[in-house]
mmCIF file of C-alpha atoms and ligand atoms in Angstrom:
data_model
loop_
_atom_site.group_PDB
_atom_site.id
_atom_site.type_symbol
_atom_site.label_atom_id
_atom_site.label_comp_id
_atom_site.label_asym_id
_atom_site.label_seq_id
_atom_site.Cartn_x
_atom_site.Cartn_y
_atom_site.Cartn_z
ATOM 1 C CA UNK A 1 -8.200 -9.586 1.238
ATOM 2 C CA UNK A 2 -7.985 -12.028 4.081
ATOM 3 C CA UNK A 3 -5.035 -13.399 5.749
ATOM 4 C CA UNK A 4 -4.723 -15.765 8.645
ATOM 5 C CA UNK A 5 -1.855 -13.425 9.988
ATOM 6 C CA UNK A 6 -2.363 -11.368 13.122
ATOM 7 C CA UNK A 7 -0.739 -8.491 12.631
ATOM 8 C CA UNK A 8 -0.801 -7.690 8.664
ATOM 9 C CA UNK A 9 -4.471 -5.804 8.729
ATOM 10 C CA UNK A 10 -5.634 -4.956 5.104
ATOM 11 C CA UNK A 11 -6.948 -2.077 4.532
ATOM 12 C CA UNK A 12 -9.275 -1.654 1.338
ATOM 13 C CA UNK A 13 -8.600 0.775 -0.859
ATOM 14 C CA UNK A 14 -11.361 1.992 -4.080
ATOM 15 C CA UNK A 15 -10.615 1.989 -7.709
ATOM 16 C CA UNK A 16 -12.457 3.247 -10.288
ATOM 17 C CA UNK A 17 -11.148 1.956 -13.852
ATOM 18 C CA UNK A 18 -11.755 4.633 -16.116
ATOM 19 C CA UNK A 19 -9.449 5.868 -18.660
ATOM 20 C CA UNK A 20 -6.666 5.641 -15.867
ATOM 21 C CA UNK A 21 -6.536 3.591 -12.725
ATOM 22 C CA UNK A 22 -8.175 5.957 -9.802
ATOM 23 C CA UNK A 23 -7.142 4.642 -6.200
ATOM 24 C CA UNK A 24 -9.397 6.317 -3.250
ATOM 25 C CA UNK A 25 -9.902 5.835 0.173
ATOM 26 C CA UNK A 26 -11.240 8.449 3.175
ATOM 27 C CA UNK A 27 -11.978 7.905 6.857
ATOM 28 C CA UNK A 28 -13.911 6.270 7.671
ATOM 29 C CA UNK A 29 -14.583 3.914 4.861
ATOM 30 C CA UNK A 30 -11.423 3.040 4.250
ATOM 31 C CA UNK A 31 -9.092 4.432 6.574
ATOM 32 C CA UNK A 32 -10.101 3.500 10.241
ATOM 33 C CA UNK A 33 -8.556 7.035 11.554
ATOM 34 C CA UNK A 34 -9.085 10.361 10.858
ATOM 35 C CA UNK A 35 -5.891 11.678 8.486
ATOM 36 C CA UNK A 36 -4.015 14.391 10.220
ATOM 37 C CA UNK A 37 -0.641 14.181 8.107
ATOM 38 C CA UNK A 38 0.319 12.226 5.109
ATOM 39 C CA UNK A 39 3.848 11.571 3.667
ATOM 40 C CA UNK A 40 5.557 9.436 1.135
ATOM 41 C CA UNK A 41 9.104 7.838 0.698
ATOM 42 C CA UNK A 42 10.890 8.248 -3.011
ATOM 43 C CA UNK A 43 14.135 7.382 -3.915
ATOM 44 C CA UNK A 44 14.733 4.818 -1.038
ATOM 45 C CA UNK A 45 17.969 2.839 -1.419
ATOM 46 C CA UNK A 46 17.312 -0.381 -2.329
ATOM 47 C CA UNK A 47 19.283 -1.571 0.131
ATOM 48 C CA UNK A 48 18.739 0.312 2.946
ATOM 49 C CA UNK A 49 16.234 -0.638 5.148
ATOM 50 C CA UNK A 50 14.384 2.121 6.952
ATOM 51 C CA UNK A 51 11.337 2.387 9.711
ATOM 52 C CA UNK A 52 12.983 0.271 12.643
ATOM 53 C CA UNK A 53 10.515 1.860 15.151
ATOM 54 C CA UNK A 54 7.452 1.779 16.872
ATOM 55 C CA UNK A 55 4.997 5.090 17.742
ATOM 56 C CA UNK A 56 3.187 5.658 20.977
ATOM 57 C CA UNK A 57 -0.431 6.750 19.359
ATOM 58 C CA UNK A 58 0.556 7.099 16.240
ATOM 59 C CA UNK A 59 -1.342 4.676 13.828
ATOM 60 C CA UNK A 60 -0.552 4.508 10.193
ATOM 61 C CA UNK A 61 -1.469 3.138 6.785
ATOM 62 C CA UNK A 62 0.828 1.872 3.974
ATOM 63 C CA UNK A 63 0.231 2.079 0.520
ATOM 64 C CA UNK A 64 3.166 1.202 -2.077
ATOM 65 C CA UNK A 65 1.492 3.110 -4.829
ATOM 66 C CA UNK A 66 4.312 2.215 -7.068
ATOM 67 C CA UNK A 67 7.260 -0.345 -6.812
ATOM 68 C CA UNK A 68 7.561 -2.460 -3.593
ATOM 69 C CA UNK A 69 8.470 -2.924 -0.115
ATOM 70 C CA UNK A 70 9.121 -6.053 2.122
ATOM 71 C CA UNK A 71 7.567 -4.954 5.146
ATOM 72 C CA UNK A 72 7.856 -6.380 8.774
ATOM 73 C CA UNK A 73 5.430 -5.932 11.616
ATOM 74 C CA UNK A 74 6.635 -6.728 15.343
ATOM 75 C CA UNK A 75 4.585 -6.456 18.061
ATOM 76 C CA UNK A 76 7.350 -7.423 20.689
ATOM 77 C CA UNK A 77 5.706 -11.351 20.746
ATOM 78 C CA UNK A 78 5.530 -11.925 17.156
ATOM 79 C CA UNK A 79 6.896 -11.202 14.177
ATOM 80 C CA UNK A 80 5.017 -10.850 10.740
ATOM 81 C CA UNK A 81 5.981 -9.928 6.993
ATOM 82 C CA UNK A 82 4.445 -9.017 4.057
ATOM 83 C CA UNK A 83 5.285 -7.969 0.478
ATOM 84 C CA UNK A 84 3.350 -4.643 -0.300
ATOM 85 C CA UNK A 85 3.465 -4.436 -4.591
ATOM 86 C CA UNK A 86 0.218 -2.768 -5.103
ATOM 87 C CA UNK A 87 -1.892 0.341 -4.218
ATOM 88 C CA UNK A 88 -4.726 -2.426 -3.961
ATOM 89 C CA UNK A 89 -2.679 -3.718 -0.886
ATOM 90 C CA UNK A 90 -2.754 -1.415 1.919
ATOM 91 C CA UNK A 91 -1.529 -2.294 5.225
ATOM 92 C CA UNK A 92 -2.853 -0.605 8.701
ATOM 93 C CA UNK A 93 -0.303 -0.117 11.328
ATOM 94 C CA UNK A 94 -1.579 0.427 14.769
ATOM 95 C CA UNK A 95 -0.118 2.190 17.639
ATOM 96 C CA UNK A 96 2.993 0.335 19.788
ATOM 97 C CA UNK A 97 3.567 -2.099 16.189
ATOM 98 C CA UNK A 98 7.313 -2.220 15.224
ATOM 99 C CA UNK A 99 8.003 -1.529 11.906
ATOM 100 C CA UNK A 100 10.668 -2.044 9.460
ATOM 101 C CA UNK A 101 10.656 -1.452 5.844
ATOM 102 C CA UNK A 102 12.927 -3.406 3.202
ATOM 103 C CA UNK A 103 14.040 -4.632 -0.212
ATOM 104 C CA UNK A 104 12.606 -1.245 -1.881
ATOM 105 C CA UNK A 105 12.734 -1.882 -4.996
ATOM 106 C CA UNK A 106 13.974 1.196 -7.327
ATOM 107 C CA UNK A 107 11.155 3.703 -8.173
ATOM 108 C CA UNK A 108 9.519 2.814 -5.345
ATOM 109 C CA UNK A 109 6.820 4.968 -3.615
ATOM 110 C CA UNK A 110 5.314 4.412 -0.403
ATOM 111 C CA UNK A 111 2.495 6.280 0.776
ATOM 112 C CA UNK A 112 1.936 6.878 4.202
ATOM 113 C CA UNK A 113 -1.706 7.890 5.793
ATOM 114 C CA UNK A 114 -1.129 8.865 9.288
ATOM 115 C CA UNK A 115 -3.841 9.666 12.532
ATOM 116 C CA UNK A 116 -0.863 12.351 14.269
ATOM 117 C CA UNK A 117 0.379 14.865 13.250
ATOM 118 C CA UNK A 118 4.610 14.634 13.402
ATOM 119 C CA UNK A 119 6.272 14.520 16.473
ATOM 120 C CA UNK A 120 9.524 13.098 17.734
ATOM 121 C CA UNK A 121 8.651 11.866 21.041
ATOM 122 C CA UNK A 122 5.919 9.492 19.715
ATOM 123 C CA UNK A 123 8.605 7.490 18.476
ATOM 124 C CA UNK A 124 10.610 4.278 20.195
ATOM 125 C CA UNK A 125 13.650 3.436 18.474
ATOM 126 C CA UNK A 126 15.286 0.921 20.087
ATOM 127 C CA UNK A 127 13.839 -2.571 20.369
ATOM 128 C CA UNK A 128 14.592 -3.381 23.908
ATOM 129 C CA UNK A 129 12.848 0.024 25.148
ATOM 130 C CA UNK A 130 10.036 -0.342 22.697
ATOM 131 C CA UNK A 131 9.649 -4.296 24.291
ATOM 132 C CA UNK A 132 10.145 -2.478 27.975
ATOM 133 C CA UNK A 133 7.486 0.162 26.951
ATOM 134 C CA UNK A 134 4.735 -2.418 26.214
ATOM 135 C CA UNK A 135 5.124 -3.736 29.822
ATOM 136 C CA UNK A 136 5.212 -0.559 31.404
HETATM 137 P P1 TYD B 201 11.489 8.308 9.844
HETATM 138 O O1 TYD B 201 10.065 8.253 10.324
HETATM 139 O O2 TYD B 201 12.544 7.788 10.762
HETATM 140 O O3 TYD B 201 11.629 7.561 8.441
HETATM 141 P P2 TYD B 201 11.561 5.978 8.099
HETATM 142 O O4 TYD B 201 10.418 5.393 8.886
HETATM 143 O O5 TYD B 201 11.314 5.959 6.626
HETATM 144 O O6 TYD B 201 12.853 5.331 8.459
HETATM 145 O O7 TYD B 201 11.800 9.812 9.429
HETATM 146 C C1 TYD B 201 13.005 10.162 8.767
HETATM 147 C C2 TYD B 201 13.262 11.621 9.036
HETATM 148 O O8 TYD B 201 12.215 12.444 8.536
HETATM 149 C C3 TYD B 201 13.376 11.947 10.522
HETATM 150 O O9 TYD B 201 14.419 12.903 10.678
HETATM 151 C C4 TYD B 201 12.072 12.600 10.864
HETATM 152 C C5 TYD B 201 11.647 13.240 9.564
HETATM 153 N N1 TYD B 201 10.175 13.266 9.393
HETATM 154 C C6 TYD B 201 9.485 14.468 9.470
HETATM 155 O O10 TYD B 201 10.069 15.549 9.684
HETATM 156 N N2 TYD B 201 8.127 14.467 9.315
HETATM 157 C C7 TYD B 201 7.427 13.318 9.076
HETATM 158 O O11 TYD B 201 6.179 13.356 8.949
HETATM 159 C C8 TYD B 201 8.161 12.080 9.015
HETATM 160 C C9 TYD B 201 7.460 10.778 8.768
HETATM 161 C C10 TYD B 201 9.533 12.106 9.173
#
């Protein structure tokens, strides 16, 4: 999938159609990281939006296996968005990208491939220090 954005970086994802849809992907065909930690987001409010952060190393990949997700990607110059409705449509979020996640629509679930494992301190949650942090 191409796009003449800068910041919204597909990621392809494998299907096999068999008697079922069958979605794959694995580093480093797919995924441009090795997978340390994976995690997904179910029963979101619709209308709350959630992410509204950036990480330090941590780089990520979005998959809305089911439902979907407006998505923004910041990267303190410019600001992107994208509407992720399909497990076809995975998104790669690097390190130092701000992220916010909205309009989930109900049912929604959004896998998320990550290269670290968890850890507070990776993330920056306020604009104006993530904005400071990039000019450090
Ligand atoms: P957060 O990353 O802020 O969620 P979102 O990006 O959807 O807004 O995480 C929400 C809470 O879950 C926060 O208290 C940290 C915790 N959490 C973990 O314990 N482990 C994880 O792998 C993740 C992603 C979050």
């Amino acid at each position: 999938m191409k796009t003449n954005k800068k910041l919204i970086k597909f990621v392809s994802i494998g299907k096999v159609v068999d008697d079922c849809l069958l979605y794959f992907a694995q580093n480093p065909q797919h995924i441009p990281f090795p997978i340390k930690r994976i995690y997904f987001i179910t029963n979101a409010h619709t209308k709350l939006p959630r992410g509204y952060h950036a990480h330090k190393k941590t780089k990520q990949v979005f998959v809305c296996i089911q439902g979907s997700i407006r998505l923004i990607l910041d990267n303190g110059k410019i600001r992107e968005e994208t509407v992720l409705a399909s497990p076809k449509k995975a998104i790669f979020i690097g390190a130092k990208i701000w992220h916010e996640m909205h309009d989930f629509k109900k049912d929604t679930i959004l896998l998320v491939l990550a290269s670290e494992k968890f850890n507070l301190k990776d993330y920056i949650r306020d604009y104006r220090e993530f904005v400071k942090y990039l000019k450090r």
